[in-house]
């Protein structure tokens, strides 16, 4: 069985958990505790020199970076639920939405960035939270704006079935809720979020349903 190195609160891991569930690929979770620094501990670092979760391991190899993992899963198992559309234009759009979340919002609010703000730049809790909320608001506003008048957006970020972009959106909304970001100004995103959370694949991947949930 394949293995997913994961942490319950890791939103990048959450993306891959959703993708695995959508594609109905069974996997064994291996917990890497981020607060305990296990991501940069010797054992895990030897497996993933990037020192980040998720890491996905199957019979073909070891795969890091959540977007690359989801694309790999889609190519390796094309007969299961498609995470990317069949047309080139649709794939470009889904990748663009996914990257807006995974490359423009998430890295600014990653654990090591927040730790640096706190310990090296001596920001107090309020300072760190303000930073967090600022970048979430800027990113989600951009995403909401992009969806207005976009004919491709429907029940999900792209069309009538969830794609890789939805796998990125839902964990980002969970993070935003955890940091008490104001989400009332993103009605389109929140509708997509609600639609996704009605699906078993999304529901079962959420942080508090993971074995390492506190
Ligand atoms: N771009 C990477 C991001 C991975 C990432 O940043 N993972 C976080 C958890 S969501 C992590 O391991 N953080 C550890 C740290 O910052 O020390 C991906 O999409 O997989």
mmCIF file of C-alpha atoms and ligand atoms in Angstrom:
data_model
loop_
_atom_site.group_PDB
_atom_site.id
_atom_site.type_symbol
_atom_site.label_atom_id
_atom_site.label_comp_id
_atom_site.label_asym_id
_atom_site.label_seq_id
_atom_site.Cartn_x
_atom_site.Cartn_y
_atom_site.Cartn_z
ATOM 1 C CA UNK A 1 0.000 0.000 0.000
ATOM 2 C CA UNK A 2 1.186 3.528 -0.673
ATOM 3 C CA UNK A 3 2.302 5.788 2.189
ATOM 4 C CA UNK A 4 1.508 9.434 2.786
ATOM 5 C CA UNK A 5 3.785 11.320 5.171
ATOM 6 C CA UNK A 6 1.357 13.822 6.580
ATOM 7 C CA UNK A 7 0.449 16.067 9.506
ATOM 8 C CA UNK A 8 -3.176 16.715 10.373
ATOM 9 C CA UNK A 9 -2.898 20.518 10.230
ATOM 10 C CA UNK A 10 -0.701 20.619 7.159
ATOM 11 C CA UNK A 11 -2.780 22.118 4.379
ATOM 12 C CA UNK A 12 -0.436 20.837 1.674
ATOM 13 C CA UNK A 13 -0.943 17.311 3.084
ATOM 14 C CA UNK A 14 -4.684 17.979 3.289
ATOM 15 C CA UNK A 15 -4.697 18.672 -0.484
ATOM 16 C CA UNK A 16 -3.187 15.290 -1.204
ATOM 17 C CA UNK A 17 -5.452 13.487 1.280
ATOM 18 C CA UNK A 18 -8.458 14.878 -0.625
ATOM 19 C CA UNK A 19 -6.947 13.871 -3.968
ATOM 20 C CA UNK A 20 -6.242 10.333 -2.758
ATOM 21 C CA UNK A 21 -9.807 10.050 -1.452
ATOM 22 C CA UNK A 22 -11.297 11.387 -4.686
ATOM 23 C CA UNK A 23 -9.304 8.845 -6.640
ATOM 24 C CA UNK A 24 -10.099 6.158 -4.064
ATOM 25 C CA UNK A 25 -6.462 5.226 -3.594
ATOM 26 C CA UNK A 26 -5.896 3.528 -0.236
ATOM 27 C CA UNK A 27 -2.856 4.752 1.689
ATOM 28 C CA UNK A 28 -1.120 4.382 5.010
ATOM 29 C CA UNK A 29 -0.661 7.701 6.852
ATOM 30 C CA UNK A 30 2.773 8.214 8.440
ATOM 31 C CA UNK A 31 2.598 11.085 10.873
ATOM 32 C CA UNK A 32 5.316 13.745 10.825
ATOM 33 C CA UNK A 33 4.814 16.126 13.728
ATOM 34 C CA UNK A 34 5.626 19.639 12.521
ATOM 35 C CA UNK A 35 5.571 21.253 16.002
ATOM 36 C CA UNK A 36 8.127 18.648 17.097
ATOM 37 C CA UNK A 37 10.312 19.466 14.094
ATOM 38 C CA UNK A 38 10.135 15.940 12.685
ATOM 39 C CA UNK A 39 10.075 17.359 9.127
ATOM 40 C CA UNK A 40 13.701 18.376 9.553
ATOM 41 C CA UNK A 41 14.705 15.392 11.687
ATOM 42 C CA UNK A 42 17.305 13.015 10.293
ATOM 43 C CA UNK A 43 15.031 10.119 9.397
ATOM 44 C CA UNK A 44 12.453 12.069 7.421
ATOM 45 C CA UNK A 45 14.974 14.477 5.923
ATOM 46 C CA UNK A 46 16.817 11.534 4.427
ATOM 47 C CA UNK A 47 13.599 10.581 2.644
ATOM 48 C CA UNK A 48 12.600 14.108 1.685
ATOM 49 C CA UNK A 49 15.539 16.528 1.553
ATOM 50 C CA UNK A 50 12.992 19.358 1.115
ATOM 51 C CA UNK A 51 12.020 18.869 4.777
ATOM 52 C CA UNK A 52 8.325 19.388 4.084
ATOM 53 C CA UNK A 53 5.144 17.348 4.165
ATOM 54 C CA UNK A 54 3.470 15.861 2.261
ATOM 55 C CA UNK A 55 5.647 13.099 0.871
ATOM 56 C CA UNK A 56 3.932 10.335 -1.077
ATOM 57 C CA UNK A 57 5.579 6.961 -1.578
ATOM 58 C CA UNK A 58 4.337 4.136 -3.787
ATOM 59 C CA UNK A 59 5.819 1.271 -5.755
ATOM 60 C CA UNK A 60 7.075 3.701 -8.415
ATOM 61 C CA UNK A 61 8.985 6.025 -6.123
ATOM 62 C CA UNK A 62 8.861 8.883 -3.682
ATOM 63 C CA UNK A 63 7.103 12.133 -4.574
ATOM 64 C CA UNK A 64 7.226 15.550 -2.916
ATOM 65 C CA UNK A 65 5.336 18.820 -3.531
ATOM 66 C CA UNK A 66 1.567 18.510 -3.334
ATOM 67 C CA UNK A 67 0.814 19.836 -6.835
ATOM 68 C CA UNK A 68 3.338 17.450 -8.378
ATOM 69 C CA UNK A 69 1.894 14.578 -6.328
ATOM 70 C CA UNK A 70 -1.670 15.332 -7.449
ATOM 71 C CA UNK A 71 -0.599 15.579 -11.085
ATOM 72 C CA UNK A 72 1.293 12.304 -10.710
ATOM 73 C CA UNK A 73 -1.753 10.562 -9.210
ATOM 74 C CA UNK A 74 -3.906 11.814 -12.066
ATOM 75 C CA UNK A 75 -1.486 10.534 -14.690
ATOM 76 C CA UNK A 76 -0.805 7.262 -12.907
ATOM 77 C CA UNK A 77 -4.485 6.486 -12.450
ATOM 78 C CA UNK A 78 -6.364 8.209 -15.279
ATOM 79 C CA UNK A 79 -9.397 5.949 -15.023
ATOM 80 C CA UNK A 80 -10.259 7.215 -11.522
ATOM 81 C CA UNK A 81 -11.820 10.633 -10.752
ATOM 82 C CA UNK A 82 -9.964 13.225 -12.866
ATOM 83 C CA UNK A 83 -8.258 15.978 -10.919
ATOM 84 C CA UNK A 84 -7.443 17.859 -14.110
ATOM 85 C CA UNK A 85 -9.797 18.483 -17.040
ATOM 86 C CA UNK A 86 -9.345 16.628 -20.311
ATOM 87 C CA UNK A 87 -8.801 19.786 -22.379
ATOM 88 C CA UNK A 88 -5.617 21.869 -22.459
ATOM 89 C CA UNK A 89 -7.443 25.141 -21.770
ATOM 90 C CA UNK A 90 -9.206 23.651 -18.754
ATOM 91 C CA UNK A 91 -5.967 22.174 -17.401
ATOM 92 C CA UNK A 92 -4.237 25.545 -17.694
ATOM 93 C CA UNK A 93 -7.082 27.199 -15.805
ATOM 94 C CA UNK A 94 -7.117 24.603 -13.024
ATOM 95 C CA UNK A 95 -3.330 24.825 -12.665
ATOM 96 C CA UNK A 96 -3.527 28.607 -12.547
ATOM 97 C CA UNK A 97 -6.153 28.570 -9.764
ATOM 98 C CA UNK A 98 -4.210 25.906 -7.880
ATOM 99 C CA UNK A 99 -0.996 27.902 -8.096
ATOM 100 C CA UNK A 100 -2.701 31.084 -6.982
ATOM 101 C CA UNK A 101 -3.402 29.292 -3.710
ATOM 102 C CA UNK A 102 -0.393 27.001 -3.410
ATOM 103 C CA UNK A 103 2.262 29.426 -4.662
ATOM 104 C CA UNK A 104 0.927 32.906 -3.873
ATOM 105 C CA UNK A 105 -0.904 32.480 -0.546
ATOM 106 C CA UNK A 106 0.309 29.387 1.259
ATOM 107 C CA UNK A 107 4.118 29.905 1.211
ATOM 108 C CA UNK A 108 3.804 33.300 2.907
ATOM 109 C CA UNK A 109 1.953 31.726 5.810
ATOM 110 C CA UNK A 110 3.934 28.544 6.201
ATOM 111 C CA UNK A 111 5.119 27.434 9.629
ATOM 112 C CA UNK A 112 8.772 28.296 9.061
ATOM 113 C CA UNK A 113 7.813 31.780 7.819
ATOM 114 C CA UNK A 114 5.638 32.411 10.878
ATOM 115 C CA UNK A 115 8.433 31.118 13.145
ATOM 116 C CA UNK A 116 10.898 33.485 11.489
ATOM 117 C CA UNK A 117 8.540 36.419 12.002
ATOM 118 C CA UNK A 118 8.178 35.506 15.662
ATOM 119 C CA UNK A 119 11.700 34.525 16.653
ATOM 120 C CA UNK A 120 14.012 36.457 14.302
ATOM 121 C CA UNK A 121 11.891 39.533 13.548
ATOM 122 C CA UNK A 122 10.460 39.618 17.096
ATOM 123 C CA UNK A 123 6.831 39.995 16.069
ATOM 124 C CA UNK A 124 4.286 39.368 18.803
ATOM 125 C CA UNK A 125 1.212 37.174 18.297
ATOM 126 C CA UNK A 126 -0.803 40.086 16.948
ATOM 127 C CA UNK A 127 1.907 40.974 14.456
ATOM 128 C CA UNK A 128 2.107 37.394 13.195
ATOM 129 C CA UNK A 129 -1.680 37.101 12.957
ATOM 130 C CA UNK A 130 -1.917 40.393 11.061
ATOM 131 C CA UNK A 131 0.665 39.144 8.586
ATOM 132 C CA UNK A 132 -1.252 35.895 8.176
ATOM 133 C CA UNK A 133 -4.615 37.573 7.657
ATOM 134 C CA UNK A 134 -3.208 40.162 5.276
ATOM 135 C CA UNK A 135 -1.856 37.566 2.824
ATOM 136 C CA UNK A 136 -4.945 35.381 3.081
ATOM 137 C CA UNK A 137 -7.192 38.377 2.351
ATOM 138 C CA UNK A 138 -5.074 39.517 -0.567
ATOM 139 C CA UNK A 139 -4.998 36.038 -2.112
ATOM 140 C CA UNK A 140 -8.637 35.159 -1.572
ATOM 141 C CA UNK A 141 -9.799 38.559 -2.868
ATOM 142 C CA UNK A 142 -7.832 37.910 -6.043
ATOM 143 C CA UNK A 143 -9.372 34.482 -6.394
ATOM 144 C CA UNK A 144 -12.919 35.719 -5.732
ATOM 145 C CA UNK A 145 -12.418 38.521 -8.272
ATOM 146 C CA UNK A 146 -11.234 36.035 -10.858
ATOM 147 C CA UNK A 147 -14.366 33.911 -10.439
ATOM 148 C CA UNK A 148 -16.780 36.765 -11.111
ATOM 149 C CA UNK A 149 -17.995 36.576 -14.723
ATOM 150 C CA UNK A 150 -16.011 33.390 -15.275
ATOM 151 C CA UNK A 151 -18.108 30.949 -17.259
ATOM 152 C CA UNK A 152 -16.030 27.946 -16.184
ATOM 153 C CA UNK A 153 -16.873 28.356 -12.507
ATOM 154 C CA UNK A 154 -19.866 26.364 -11.402
ATOM 155 C CA UNK A 155 -20.502 24.124 -8.407
ATOM 156 C CA UNK A 156 -16.719 23.840 -8.047
ATOM 157 C CA UNK A 157 -13.845 26.097 -9.020
ATOM 158 C CA UNK A 158 -13.845 24.527 -12.452
ATOM 159 C CA UNK A 159 -17.024 22.917 -13.704
ATOM 160 C CA UNK A 160 -19.300 20.333 -12.144
ATOM 161 C CA UNK A 161 -16.769 17.997 -10.550
ATOM 162 C CA UNK A 162 -13.995 18.823 -8.072
ATOM 163 C CA UNK A 163 -10.509 19.310 -9.456
ATOM 164 C CA UNK A 164 -7.017 19.918 -8.124
ATOM 165 C CA UNK A 165 -7.992 23.569 -7.632
ATOM 166 C CA UNK A 166 -10.700 22.578 -5.129
ATOM 167 C CA UNK A 167 -8.171 20.322 -3.375
ATOM 168 C CA UNK A 168 -6.126 23.507 -2.843
ATOM 169 C CA UNK A 169 -9.006 25.819 -1.945
ATOM 170 C CA UNK A 170 -10.586 23.811 0.870
ATOM 171 C CA UNK A 171 -7.447 23.476 3.058
ATOM 172 C CA UNK A 172 -6.735 27.183 2.544
ATOM 173 C CA UNK A 173 -10.225 28.031 3.830
ATOM 174 C CA UNK A 174 -9.684 25.747 6.839
ATOM 175 C CA UNK A 175 -6.463 27.651 7.594
ATOM 176 C CA UNK A 176 -8.200 30.982 7.178
ATOM 177 C CA UNK A 177 -10.941 29.927 9.601
ATOM 178 C CA UNK A 178 -8.332 28.799 12.120
ATOM 179 C CA UNK A 179 -6.764 32.251 12.030
ATOM 180 C CA UNK A 180 -10.215 33.877 12.232
ATOM 181 C CA UNK A 181 -9.950 35.600 8.864
ATOM 182 C CA UNK A 182 -13.100 37.374 7.684
ATOM 183 C CA UNK A 183 -14.548 35.173 4.943
ATOM 184 C CA UNK A 184 -17.850 36.997 4.440
ATOM 185 C CA UNK A 185 -16.571 38.874 1.402
ATOM 186 C CA UNK A 186 -15.919 35.725 -0.636
ATOM 187 C CA UNK A 187 -19.418 34.376 -1.383
ATOM 188 C CA UNK A 188 -18.338 32.460 -4.475
ATOM 189 C CA UNK A 189 -15.417 30.785 -2.752
ATOM 190 C CA UNK A 190 -17.507 29.906 0.287
ATOM 191 C CA UNK A 191 -20.209 28.350 -1.902
ATOM 192 C CA UNK A 192 -17.592 26.162 -3.564
ATOM 193 C CA UNK A 193 -16.185 25.334 -0.116
ATOM 194 C CA UNK A 194 -19.651 24.255 1.097
ATOM 195 C CA UNK A 195 -20.202 22.125 -1.992
ATOM 196 C CA UNK A 196 -16.842 20.419 -1.512
ATOM 197 C CA UNK A 197 -17.420 19.723 2.176
ATOM 198 C CA UNK A 198 -20.596 17.814 1.334
ATOM 199 C CA UNK A 199 -18.407 15.239 -0.395
ATOM 200 C CA UNK A 200 -17.042 12.298 1.572
ATOM 201 C CA UNK A 201 -13.575 12.695 0.021
ATOM 202 C CA UNK A 202 -13.218 16.215 1.394
ATOM 203 C CA UNK A 203 -14.939 15.558 4.699
ATOM 204 C CA UNK A 204 -12.760 12.583 5.564
ATOM 205 C CA UNK A 205 -9.558 14.456 4.714
ATOM 206 C CA UNK A 206 -10.174 17.322 7.141
ATOM 207 C CA UNK A 207 -7.717 17.866 9.989
ATOM 208 C CA UNK A 208 -9.889 16.804 12.918
ATOM 209 C CA UNK A 209 -10.636 13.446 11.264
ATOM 210 C CA UNK A 210 -6.963 12.487 11.030
ATOM 211 C CA UNK A 211 -5.361 9.980 13.413
ATOM 212 C CA UNK A 212 -2.960 12.587 14.799
ATOM 213 C CA UNK A 213 -5.640 15.229 15.451
ATOM 214 C CA UNK A 214 -5.160 16.672 18.923
HETATM 215 N N1 LIG B 1 4.887 23.702 -1.790
HETATM 216 C C1 LIG B 1 4.840 22.594 -0.875
HETATM 217 C C2 LIG B 1 4.603 23.134 0.493
HETATM 218 C C3 LIG B 1 4.802 22.076 1.537
HETATM 219 C C4 LIG B 1 4.771 22.714 2.903
HETATM 220 O O1 LIG B 1 5.091 23.893 3.048
HETATM 221 N N2 LIG B 1 4.395 21.927 3.902
HETATM 222 C C5 LIG B 1 4.328 22.484 5.211
HETATM 223 C C6 LIG B 1 3.074 22.019 5.920
HETATM 224 S S1 LIG B 1 1.632 22.622 5.093
HETATM 225 C C7 LIG B 1 5.521 22.049 5.997
HETATM 226 O O2 LIG B 1 5.954 20.929 5.910
HETATM 227 N N3 LIG B 1 6.041 22.994 6.792
HETATM 228 C C8 LIG B 1 7.145 22.714 7.627
HETATM 229 C C9 LIG B 1 7.884 23.949 7.996
HETATM 230 O O3 LIG B 1 7.510 25.038 7.565
HETATM 231 O O4 LIG B 1 8.850 23.789 8.724
HETATM 232 C C10 LIG B 1 3.743 21.615 -1.274
HETATM 233 O O5 LIG B 1 2.806 22.046 -1.936
HETATM 234 O O6 LIG B 1 3.842 20.414 -0.946
#
